[in-house]
Coordinates of C-alpha atoms in Angstrom, one line a residue:
M47 CA 6.0 -4.7 -26.8
L48 CA 3.2 -3.1 -24.7
T49 CA 1.7 -0.1 -26.3
R50 CA -1.5 0.7 -24.4
K51 CA -2.1 4.0 -22.5
K52 CA 1.2 5.8 -21.8
G53 CA 0.3 9.2 -20.9
M54 CA -0.9 10.7 -17.4
A55 CA 0.7 13.1 -15.1
A56 CA 3.9 12.3 -13.6
M57 CA 6.6 12.7 -11.0
S58 CA 10.2 13.6 -10.9
M59 CA 12.4 11.0 -9.2
L60 CA 15.7 12.7 -10.0
T61 CA 16.4 14.0 -6.6
V62 CA 17.1 12.2 -3.4
I63 CA 14.2 13.9 -1.7
A64 CA 11.7 12.6 -4.3
M65 CA 13.3 9.2 -4.0
A66 CA 12.8 9.2 -0.3
L67 CA 9.2 10.4 -0.5
A68 CA 8.5 7.6 -2.8
G69 CA 9.1 4.9 -0.2
C70 CA 5.9 2.9 0.2
G71 CA 4.0 2.1 3.3
G72 CA 4.9 5.3 5.2
G73 CA 4.5 6.2 8.8
E74 CA 1.5 8.1 10.2
A75 CA 0.3 9.8 7.1
K76 CA -2.4 12.5 7.5
P77 CA -5.8 11.0 7.6
A78 CA -8.7 12.0 5.4
N79 CA -11.0 14.5 7.1
S80 CA -13.6 14.8 4.3
P81 CA -17.0 13.4 4.9
A82 CA -18.0 10.2 3.2
P83 CA -19.8 10.6 -0.1
S84 CA -23.5 10.5 -0.4
S85 CA -23.7 8.8 -3.8
A86 CA -27.1 8.1 -5.2
A87 CA -28.3 4.5 -5.0
P88 CA -28.1 2.5 -8.3
S89 CA -31.2 3.0 -10.5
P90 CA -33.7 0.2 -10.9
S91 CA -32.6 -0.2 -14.5
E92 CA -29.0 -1.1 -13.5
P93 CA -28.3 -4.9 -13.3
A94 CA -27.8 -6.2 -9.9
S95 CA -24.2 -6.9 -8.9
P96 CA -23.8 -10.7 -8.6
S97 CA -21.3 -11.7 -6.0
A98 CA -19.0 -14.6 -6.5
A99 CA -21.2 -16.7 -4.2
E100 CA -24.3 -15.8 -6.0
S101 CA -22.6 -16.6 -9.3
G102 CA -21.5 -20.1 -8.2
G103 CA -18.2 -19.1 -6.6
A104 CA -16.0 -21.7 -8.4
S105 CA -14.3 -20.9 -11.7
G106 CA -16.7 -23.1 -13.6
G107 CA -19.8 -21.6 -12.0
I108 CA -19.4 -17.9 -12.4
D109 CA -21.6 -16.1 -15.0
W110 CA -18.9 -13.9 -16.4
E111 CA -21.2 -12.1 -18.8
A112 CA -23.5 -11.1 -15.9
R113 CA -20.5 -9.9 -13.9
K114 CA -19.3 -7.8 -16.9
A115 CA -22.7 -6.2 -17.2
A116 CA -22.7 -5.4 -13.5
N117 CA -19.2 -4.0 -13.7
Q118 CA -20.1 -1.8 -16.7
A119 CA -23.1 -0.5 -14.8
A120 CA -20.7 0.7 -12.0
G121 CA -19.3 3.3 -14.4
E122 CA -15.8 4.6 -14.5
I123 CA -13.6 3.8 -11.5
L124 CA -11.0 6.3 -10.6
Y125 CA -7.9 4.6 -9.0
S126 CA -5.5 7.0 -7.2
T127 CA -1.9 5.8 -6.9
G128 CA 0.1 6.0 -3.7
Y129 CA 3.1 8.0 -5.0
Y130 CA 2.7 8.8 -8.6
F131 CA 4.2 5.9 -10.6
A132 CA 6.8 4.6 -8.1
A133 CA 7.3 0.8 -8.4
S134 CA 5.3 -0.1 -5.4
S135 CA 2.3 -2.3 -4.7
P136 CA -0.6 -2.0 -5.4
D137 CA 0.3 0.7 -8.1
V138 CA 2.5 -1.7 -10.1
Q139 CA -0.3 -4.1 -10.3
A140 CA -3.0 -1.5 -11.1
V141 CA -0.9 0.1 -13.9
M142 CA -0.1 -3.3 -15.5
A143 CA -3.7 -4.5 -15.2
D144 CA -4.6 -1.4 -17.2
E145 CA -1.8 -1.8 -19.6
L146 CA -2.5 -5.5 -20.3
G147 CA -6.2 -5.0 -20.7
Y148 CA -7.2 -7.1 -17.7
F149 CA -9.7 -4.5 -16.4
E150 CA -11.3 -4.2 -19.8
Q151 CA -11.5 -8.0 -20.1
L152 CA -13.6 -8.0 -16.9
G153 CA -15.9 -5.2 -18.0
L154 CA -14.3 -2.6 -15.8
S155 CA -13.6 1.0 -16.9
V156 CA -10.7 2.1 -14.8
R157 CA -8.8 5.4 -14.9
V158 CA -5.4 5.3 -13.1
Q159 CA -4.6 8.7 -11.7
P160 CA -1.1 9.4 -10.3
G161 CA -1.1 11.0 -6.8
L162 CA -0.3 10.5 -3.1
D163 CA -1.9 8.0 -0.8
S164 CA -2.9 10.7 1.7
Q165 CA -4.7 12.5 -1.1
G166 CA -6.2 9.3 -2.2
M167 CA -7.9 8.8 1.2
K168 CA -9.5 12.2 0.9
F169 CA -10.6 11.5 -2.6
L170 CA -12.2 8.2 -1.4
A171 CA -13.9 10.0 1.5
A172 CA -15.3 12.7 -0.8
G173 CA -16.5 10.2 -3.4
Q174 CA -14.1 11.6 -6.0
A175 CA -12.3 8.3 -6.3
Q176 CA -13.6 4.8 -5.8
I177 CA -10.3 2.9 -5.1
S178 CA -6.9 4.1 -3.9
S179 CA -3.6 2.9 -2.8
A180 CA -2.9 3.2 0.9
G181 CA 0.7 2.8 2.2
N182 CA -0.4 0.7 5.2
P183 CA -3.4 -0.3 7.3
S184 CA -2.6 2.6 9.7
L185 CA -3.5 5.2 7.0
V186 CA -6.9 3.6 6.5
I187 CA -7.5 3.3 10.3
T188 CA -6.6 6.9 11.0
S189 CA -8.8 8.0 8.1
V190 CA -11.8 6.1 9.5
D191 CA -11.0 7.5 13.0
S192 CA -11.3 11.0 11.4
G193 CA -14.8 10.1 10.0
A194 CA -14.0 8.8 6.5
E195 CA -16.1 5.8 5.3
V196 CA -13.2 3.9 3.7
K197 CA -12.1 0.3 4.0
G198 CA -9.0 -1.8 3.2
V199 CA -9.9 -4.7 1.0
A200 CA -6.5 -6.2 0.2
T201 CA -2.9 -5.9 1.4
F202 CA 0.0 -7.1 -0.7
G203 CA 2.7 -7.0 1.9
S204 CA 2.0 -9.0 5.1
V205 CA 5.2 -7.7 6.7
G206 CA 6.4 -4.2 7.1
V207 CA 8.5 -2.1 4.7
N208 CA 9.8 0.2 7.5
A209 CA 13.0 -0.2 9.5
L210 CA 15.5 1.7 11.6
M211 CA 18.8 2.2 9.8
V212 CA 22.2 2.5 11.5
L213 CA 25.8 2.5 10.2
E214 CA 27.3 -0.9 9.9
D215 CA 29.8 -0.3 12.7
S216 CA 27.2 1.2 15.0
D217 CA 26.8 -0.2 18.5
I218 CA 23.0 0.0 18.1
H219 CA 21.6 -3.5 17.7
T220 CA 18.3 -3.4 19.6
P221 CA 15.9 -0.7 20.7
K222 CA 17.4 -0.4 24.2
D223 CA 20.7 0.6 22.5
L224 CA 19.0 3.8 21.5
I225 CA 19.1 5.0 25.1
G226 CA 21.2 8.2 25.1
K227 CA 21.3 8.3 21.3
T228 CA 19.7 10.5 18.6
L229 CA 17.0 9.1 16.3
G230 CA 16.1 10.9 13.1
Y231 CA 12.5 10.7 11.7
K232 CA 10.5 12.3 9.0
G233 CA 7.3 14.1 9.8
A234 CA 6.2 12.5 13.0
I235 CA 7.6 9.6 15.1
P236 CA 5.7 6.5 13.7
S237 CA 3.7 4.3 16.0
W238 CA 5.9 1.3 15.1
V239 CA 8.9 3.2 16.5
T240 CA 7.0 3.8 19.8
T241 CA 6.0 0.2 19.9
M242 CA 9.4 -1.4 19.2
L243 CA 11.1 0.9 21.8
A244 CA 8.4 0.1 24.4
S245 CA 9.1 -3.6 23.8
E246 CA 12.4 -3.2 25.6
G247 CA 11.2 -0.6 28.1
V248 CA 12.6 2.4 26.4
T249 CA 10.7 5.6 27.2
R250 CA 10.6 8.8 25.1
D251 CA 12.7 10.7 27.6
Q252 CA 15.6 8.2 27.2
F253 CA 16.6 9.2 23.7
K254 CA 16.7 12.3 21.5
A255 CA 14.4 12.4 18.5
V256 CA 14.9 15.0 15.7
S257 CA 12.8 15.7 12.6
V258 CA 15.1 15.5 9.6
G259 CA 15.0 15.8 5.8
Y260 CA 14.8 13.1 3.2
D261 CA 18.5 12.7 2.4
P262 CA 19.6 9.6 4.4
R263 CA 23.3 10.6 4.1
I264 CA 22.8 12.7 7.2
L265 CA 23.2 9.5 9.1
D266 CA 26.8 10.0 10.3
G267 CA 26.9 8.3 13.7
K268 CA 27.8 11.6 15.3
K269 CA 24.9 14.0 15.2
L270 CA 22.5 11.3 14.2
D271 CA 22.8 7.6 15.3
A272 CA 19.7 6.0 13.7
L273 CA 17.1 6.9 11.1
T274 CA 13.6 5.7 10.2
V275 CA 13.7 4.4 6.6
Y276 CA 11.9 2.3 4.1
K277 CA 13.7 -1.0 3.2
T278 CA 13.0 -0.3 -0.4
N279 CA 14.6 3.1 -0.6
E280 CA 17.2 4.6 1.7
P281 CA 19.5 1.5 2.0
Y282 CA 19.9 1.6 -1.7
I283 CA 20.7 5.4 -1.6
M284 CA 23.4 4.7 1.0
E285 CA 24.8 1.8 -0.9
K286 CA 25.1 4.0 -4.0
A287 CA 26.9 6.5 -1.9
G288 CA 29.3 3.9 -0.7
I289 CA 28.1 4.0 2.9
K290 CA 27.6 0.7 4.7
T291 CA 24.5 0.3 6.9
R292 CA 22.4 -2.2 8.8
L293 CA 18.7 -2.4 9.3
I294 CA 16.9 -3.1 12.6
D295 CA 13.5 -4.6 11.8
P296 CA 10.5 -3.5 13.9
G297 CA 8.9 -6.9 13.3
D298 CA 11.6 -8.4 15.5
F299 CA 10.5 -6.2 18.4
G300 CA 6.7 -6.6 18.4
A301 CA 6.1 -3.8 15.8
E302 CA 5.3 -5.6 12.6
T303 CA 3.4 -3.6 10.0
S304 CA 2.0 -4.3 6.5
F305 CA 2.1 -2.4 3.2
G306 CA 0.5 -2.1 -0.2
V307 CA -3.1 -1.7 0.9
V308 CA -6.0 -1.4 -1.6
A309 CA -8.6 1.0 -0.1
V310 CA -12.1 1.6 -1.3
N311 CA -15.0 4.0 -0.8
A312 CA -17.2 1.9 1.4
Q313 CA -20.5 2.9 -0.1
F314 CA -19.3 2.2 -3.7
A315 CA -17.9 -1.2 -2.7
A316 CA -21.2 -2.1 -1.0
E317 CA -23.2 -1.1 -4.1
H318 CA -20.8 -2.6 -6.6
P319 CA -19.2 -5.7 -5.0
T320 CA -18.3 -7.4 -8.3
A321 CA -16.4 -4.3 -9.5
I322 CA -14.2 -4.4 -6.4
E323 CA -13.8 -8.2 -6.6
D324 CA -12.8 -8.0 -10.3
F325 CA -10.5 -5.0 -9.8
L326 CA -8.6 -7.1 -7.3
R327 CA -8.8 -10.1 -9.7
A328 CA -7.1 -8.0 -12.4
L329 CA -4.5 -6.8 -9.9
S330 CA -3.7 -10.4 -8.8
K331 CA -3.2 -11.5 -12.4
A332 CA -1.1 -8.4 -13.2
H333 CA 1.0 -9.2 -10.1
Q334 CA 2.1 -12.5 -11.6
Y335 CA 3.0 -10.7 -14.9
A336 CA 5.1 -8.1 -13.0
L337 CA 6.9 -10.9 -11.2
E338 CA 7.8 -12.6 -14.4
H339 CA 8.5 -9.5 -16.5
P340 CA 10.1 -6.9 -14.2
E341 CA 12.0 -5.1 -16.9
E342 CA 9.0 -4.5 -19.1
T343 CA 6.9 -3.6 -16.1
L344 CA 9.3 -0.9 -15.1
K345 CA 9.4 0.4 -18.7
V346 CA 5.7 0.8 -18.6
L347 CA 5.8 2.7 -15.3
E348 CA 8.6 4.9 -16.7
A349 CA 6.6 5.6 -19.8
R350 CA 3.6 6.8 -17.8
S351 CA 5.7 9.4 -16.0
T352 CA 6.3 12.5 -18.1
S353 CA 8.7 14.5 -16.0
G354 CA 11.6 12.2 -15.2
Y355 CA 11.9 8.8 -13.7
D356 CA 14.8 7.2 -11.9
L357 CA 14.6 3.8 -13.5
E358 CA 17.5 2.4 -11.5
S359 CA 16.2 3.2 -8.1
E360 CA 12.7 2.1 -9.1
T361 CA 14.0 -1.2 -10.3
N362 CA 15.6 -1.7 -6.9
R363 CA 12.4 -0.7 -5.2
W364 CA 10.4 -3.4 -7.0
A365 CA 13.1 -6.0 -6.5
V366 CA 13.1 -5.5 -2.8
E367 CA 9.3 -5.2 -2.5
R368 CA 8.3 -8.2 -4.6
E369 CA 10.6 -10.3 -2.4
L370 CA 8.9 -9.0 0.7
V371 CA 5.6 -9.8 -0.8
Q372 CA 6.4 -13.3 -2.2
D373 CA 8.4 -14.5 0.8
N374 CA 5.6 -13.7 3.2
L375 CA 2.4 -14.9 1.5
H376 CA -0.3 -16.3 3.8
E377 CA -0.2 -20.0 3.6
G378 CA -3.1 -21.3 1.5
H379 CA -4.1 -17.9 0.2
G380 CA -3.4 -15.9 -2.9
V381 CA -1.4 -12.6 -3.0
A382 CA -3.0 -9.6 -1.3
W383 CA -5.1 -11.7 1.1
Q384 CA -5.1 -10.0 4.5
S385 CA -5.7 -11.2 8.0
D386 CA -7.5 -9.7 10.9
E387 CA -4.3 -10.0 12.9
Q388 CA -2.4 -7.7 10.4
W389 CA -5.0 -5.0 10.9
Q390 CA -5.4 -5.5 14.7
R391 CA -1.7 -5.2 15.4
E392 CA -1.6 -1.8 13.7
M393 CA -4.8 -0.7 15.4
D394 CA -3.1 -1.6 18.8
M395 CA 0.0 0.3 17.9
L396 CA -2.0 3.4 17.0
V397 CA -4.0 3.2 20.2
N398 CA -0.9 2.7 22.4
A399 CA 0.9 5.6 20.7
E400 CA -2.3 7.8 21.2
V401 CA -2.5 8.4 17.5
I402 CA -6.2 7.5 17.5
K403 CA -8.7 7.9 20.4
G404 CA -9.4 4.2 20.9
P405 CA -9.9 0.9 19.1
I406 CA -12.2 0.7 16.1
P407 CA -14.1 -2.5 15.2
L408 CA -12.2 -4.3 12.5
D409 CA -15.2 -4.5 10.2
K410 CA -15.3 -0.7 10.1
V411 CA -11.8 -0.5 8.6
M412 CA -11.3 -3.7 6.6
D413 CA -13.3 -6.2 4.6
N414 CA -11.8 -9.5 3.4
S415 CA -14.8 -10.7 1.5
Y416 CA -13.8 -9.2 -1.8
I417 CA -10.3 -10.7 -1.9
E418 CA -11.6 -14.0 -0.7
A419 CA -14.1 -14.2 -3.5
I420 CA -11.4 -14.2 -6.2
Y421 CA -9.5 -17.2 -5.1
E422 CA -10.0 -21.0 -4.7
G423 CA -7.4 -21.4 -1.9
A424 CA -4.3 -19.8 -3.4
E425 CA -5.4 -20.2 -7.0
L426 CA -6.8 -17.1 -8.8
I427 CA -10.2 -17.6 -10.4
W428 CA -10.0 -16.2 -14.0
P429 CA -12.3 -16.4 -17.0
E430 CA -11.4 -19.4 -19.3

């Protein structure tokens, strides 16, 4: 039985609203507007951070003691979760890496702080956190567009977790079927909606869009014909309510997204590369544990939440999400490896939807060197 750190602030998942908010990989979340931190450079007495390449790269050539010393010199790392302790990547992996002692084994001191991914971006930008969950690449991109010096260094889900939901007997099957219909959305119309509609020539004036609350049962086929949802959340709520629905996947209409991004303070990452690499290394190992032990993993997440936890809905969330992750791994690469194409497609959607002013160079928003350093092909490099 796992007994390590249980405590930390929590969330209530007892209401439908909270359940809906907990859907991972949201739409156009508010970007971080805080300036990037101006952390002091490492003192001369601190050991240099040996990268994987400098340490030999291969599993047999890494000086693990040197890496541990460098990681310890980085000090405490604050990791901010994406939605408290919801069973979503990369929070599942971060919590379990902490619980199982993987961070400690690699010389890392990590404090997992429950929160929201939009807050996490602000904490990163202000230097108050070093690593944070980000729902999708779009959140990182919009934060950088607003002046934050943050980067995405890993992405667990290479396909999107978003969808349009309609009733099972609806006559809506493709975006063009929304012409003359009413679409419900939360907050703002996501760029992936704009993109999938544009793929079939549907313009904004051809359908009605209304901002709605978080209870998906408002989808009645009368006042509301379609609803933006998370594959991990609202379909389950509707199933529990006995309402049969269908999902229309944006990826089938040129609007594929990604989810489960690990974002970092860019300056901290540049100064402490082994800390970022080994944080990701611990997450990758914890991911495998969570796949093999879902029940115990969910119990750990539940134990860390102190004000209520809907274990049944979170169990569903992890079941759906882990399938999305595992069924769409990049060939020849380990979990959380990300491609330029994943980030470019979201950049293009944000530009076309006029969410950001213009394209940003990819090396300003993402860096794959950290995740690449922890694998030999698809095999995780771990201390013997």
